[in-house]
């Protein structure tokens, strides 16, 4: 009965480094979302998977951001050549179906120095 | 373009009294609305939801009201308890899809 698990909880990267953020959704959940939350703001949509298919990546801020979910469960959000404006909390959420609420992980706080 | 707005960044209420949080939206396609609660260093936790076919949903101390004509929803917490101190996010979706969030309201319950 574990919830959504994200790792690492905290990541400090030097500007220009690549980072990879991991999400383990709730077992059996088809839908998986990535959100970005800046300080003092609500979560902003990044991308959406249904099983292994990435159906919407319209929220990804630039082509430095890439997400995958190759086997329809674990997902990885990769950010290449990190910039200071990438500093935020990255939230993963999974959902079980029609009009059922999304369940969020505790997020990864990324700080780019 | 912020489709979900929470115009009050903070709310302070005395323990035992009612907390009323407000949320406005602009997208008439939204048909499912939720409130999430967030403690520091944790992810948002689902609190209560309402479908657009209803105007009220109640769960214990929490009630959500939806006014579709005004594109407005509110969350009532009564009675407020110290553990309710958190950030509350209003969220909405259209056609069972991605959630759009407001900026949040920080609730502080005073003893």
XYZ file of C-alpha atoms in Angstrom:
224
model
C 0.000 0.000 0.000
C 2.906 2.404 -0.565
C 2.167 5.784 -2.052
C 4.036 7.592 -4.800
C 7.750 7.524 -4.095
C 10.231 10.042 -5.478
C 14.009 10.110 -5.289
C 16.184 11.850 -4.468
C 14.340 14.104 -2.019
C 16.907 16.846 -2.506
C 19.329 17.477 -5.337
C 21.908 20.210 -5.652
C 23.389 20.595 -9.103
C 25.919 22.991 -10.498
C 24.764 24.991 -13.456
C 25.303 22.971 -16.615
C 25.059 19.555 -14.977
C 22.517 16.944 -15.999
C 20.099 15.540 -13.411
C 17.690 12.601 -13.323
C 14.681 12.470 -11.039
C 12.872 9.222 -10.360
C 9.219 8.472 -9.656
C 7.690 5.184 -8.491
C 3.914 5.519 -8.884
C 1.261 3.607 -7.002
C 1.162 0.069 -8.345
C -1.451 -0.353 -11.051
C -1.940 3.335 -11.725
C -2.126 3.960 -15.432
C -1.775 7.732 -15.401
C 1.417 9.477 -14.350
C 2.033 13.210 -14.270
C 5.056 15.419 -13.613
C 4.555 18.874 -12.152
C 6.953 21.695 -11.345
C 6.324 23.870 -8.304
C 8.159 27.137 -7.878
C 8.359 28.788 -4.477
C 5.048 30.349 -3.473
C 3.211 28.984 -6.494
C 0.940 26.084 -7.256
C 2.165 23.046 -9.181
C 2.479 23.586 -12.939
C 1.895 20.716 -15.387
C 4.923 19.396 -17.221
C 4.007 16.107 -18.866
C 1.566 13.182 -18.793
C 1.891 9.450 -19.409
C -0.750 6.848 -19.895
C 1.076 3.593 -19.308
C 4.300 3.939 -21.310
C 2.886 6.439 -23.801
C 3.726 10.092 -23.296
C 0.476 11.688 -24.381
C 1.201 15.294 -23.501
C 4.520 17.045 -23.024
C 3.259 20.542 -23.689
C 4.303 21.791 -20.242
C 7.996 20.964 -20.577
C 9.754 24.369 -20.473
C 12.456 23.580 -23.025
C 14.075 20.774 -24.965
C 16.476 20.346 -22.050
C 13.648 18.552 -20.255
C 12.927 14.943 -21.112
C 10.697 12.363 -19.444
C 10.235 8.670 -19.992
C 8.273 5.739 -18.613
C 9.546 2.821 -20.680
C 7.691 -0.037 -18.977
C 4.616 1.839 -17.875
C 5.517 2.052 -14.203
C 8.657 3.907 -13.019
C 9.249 7.262 -14.665
C 12.337 9.434 -14.936
C 12.451 13.171 -15.540
C 15.781 14.267 -16.940
C 17.012 17.830 -17.132
C 20.073 18.494 -19.229
C 22.453 21.423 -18.770
C 20.586 22.698 -15.718
C 20.016 26.417 -15.323
C 19.235 28.435 -12.202
C 15.644 28.911 -13.318
C 15.195 25.123 -13.137
C 15.381 25.349 -9.332
C 12.012 24.146 -8.057
C 10.246 21.200 -6.486
C 9.417 18.516 -9.025
C 6.304 16.555 -8.129
C 5.179 13.260 -9.545
C 1.573 12.123 -9.306
C -0.264 8.985 -10.349
C -3.950 8.386 -10.826
C -6.288 5.478 -10.881
C -8.948 6.462 -13.366
C -11.973 8.514 -14.215
C -12.517 11.471 -11.908
C -10.356 9.961 -9.227
C -7.884 12.230 -7.474
C -4.198 12.286 -8.289
C -1.865 11.056 -5.567
C 1.336 13.021 -5.226
C 4.781 12.062 -4.054
C 6.772 14.262 -1.677
C 8.706 15.741 -4.549
C 12.348 16.337 -5.369
C 13.676 19.764 -4.457
C 16.207 20.742 -7.103
C 18.594 23.599 -6.406
C 20.857 24.746 -9.218
C 23.841 26.783 -8.065
C -2.571 32.240 -18.230
C -3.785 31.352 -14.752
C -7.042 29.432 -15.149
C -7.467 28.791 -11.429
C -7.075 31.666 -9.003
C -6.893 31.793 -5.257
C -6.895 35.475 -4.454
C -6.223 35.186 -0.748
C -2.623 34.144 -0.102
C -3.251 33.656 3.597
C -5.977 33.143 6.168
C -5.773 33.225 9.945
C -8.590 31.700 11.996
C -9.153 30.893 15.618
C -9.368 27.264 16.657
C -12.964 26.069 16.653
C -14.156 28.665 14.165
C -14.940 28.215 10.470
C -12.288 28.555 7.766
C -13.558 29.584 4.340
C -11.211 29.323 1.377
C -12.180 30.670 -2.012
C -11.234 29.790 -5.555
C -12.232 31.194 -8.951
C -11.717 29.652 -12.357
C -11.993 30.875 -15.927
C -12.177 27.696 -18.023
C -15.815 26.715 -18.557
C -14.672 23.241 -19.645
C -13.571 22.336 -16.125
C -15.839 19.590 -14.797
C -13.993 18.224 -11.789
C -12.672 20.251 -8.879
C -10.454 19.277 -5.990
C -8.851 20.687 -2.885
C -5.419 19.563 -1.788
C -3.675 20.223 1.487
C 0.082 20.568 1.724
C 2.408 20.511 4.708
C 6.007 21.789 4.382
C 8.397 19.360 2.667
C 5.540 17.047 1.690
C 3.568 16.599 -1.496
C -0.033 17.780 -1.812
C -2.548 15.435 -0.192
C -6.028 15.035 -1.605
C -8.715 16.468 0.659
C -12.079 16.595 -1.103
C -13.488 16.847 -4.610
C -16.671 17.772 -6.419
C -18.019 16.994 -9.862
C -19.643 19.731 -11.895
C -22.994 17.934 -11.700
C -23.145 18.728 -7.991
C -23.105 21.966 -6.036
C -22.036 20.619 -2.668
C -19.978 17.784 -1.293
C -19.372 17.120 2.363
C -16.835 14.925 4.115
C -16.648 15.261 7.871
C -15.453 18.747 8.781
C -14.846 19.645 5.124
C -17.466 20.892 2.676
C -16.863 22.081 -0.856
C -19.392 24.319 -2.605
C -19.492 24.860 -6.361
C -21.201 27.773 -8.088
C -20.871 27.074 -11.795
C -22.556 30.249 -12.971
C -20.055 32.317 -11.005
C -17.174 29.945 -11.768
C -16.435 29.889 -8.075
C -15.836 27.236 -5.480
C -15.156 27.368 -1.806
C -13.936 25.071 0.928
C -15.400 25.286 4.411
C -13.603 23.737 7.352
C -15.589 23.618 10.548
C -14.498 23.514 13.270
C -10.925 24.498 12.429
C -8.224 22.588 14.293
C -4.485 23.298 14.782
C -3.630 20.385 12.471
C -5.463 22.178 9.670
C -2.646 24.730 9.475
C -1.224 24.113 6.000
C -1.282 25.409 2.432
C -4.503 24.617 0.574
C -4.562 24.337 -3.196
C -7.635 24.486 -5.378
C -7.370 22.428 -8.576
C -9.559 21.736 -11.579
C -9.576 19.481 -14.610
C -11.485 19.148 -17.867
C -12.492 15.793 -19.295
C -10.630 13.795 -16.652
C -7.285 15.161 -17.620
C -4.479 17.218 -16.166
C -5.052 19.356 -13.120
C -4.642 23.128 -13.140
C -3.774 24.520 -9.724
C -4.221 27.810 -7.954
C -1.319 29.462 -6.156
C -2.489 28.278 -2.742
C -3.807 29.784 0.485
C -1.825 29.420 3.691
C -4.140 28.718 6.608
C -2.993 29.361 10.160
C -5.216 28.133 12.969
C -4.611 30.074 16.187
C -5.100 28.410 19.554
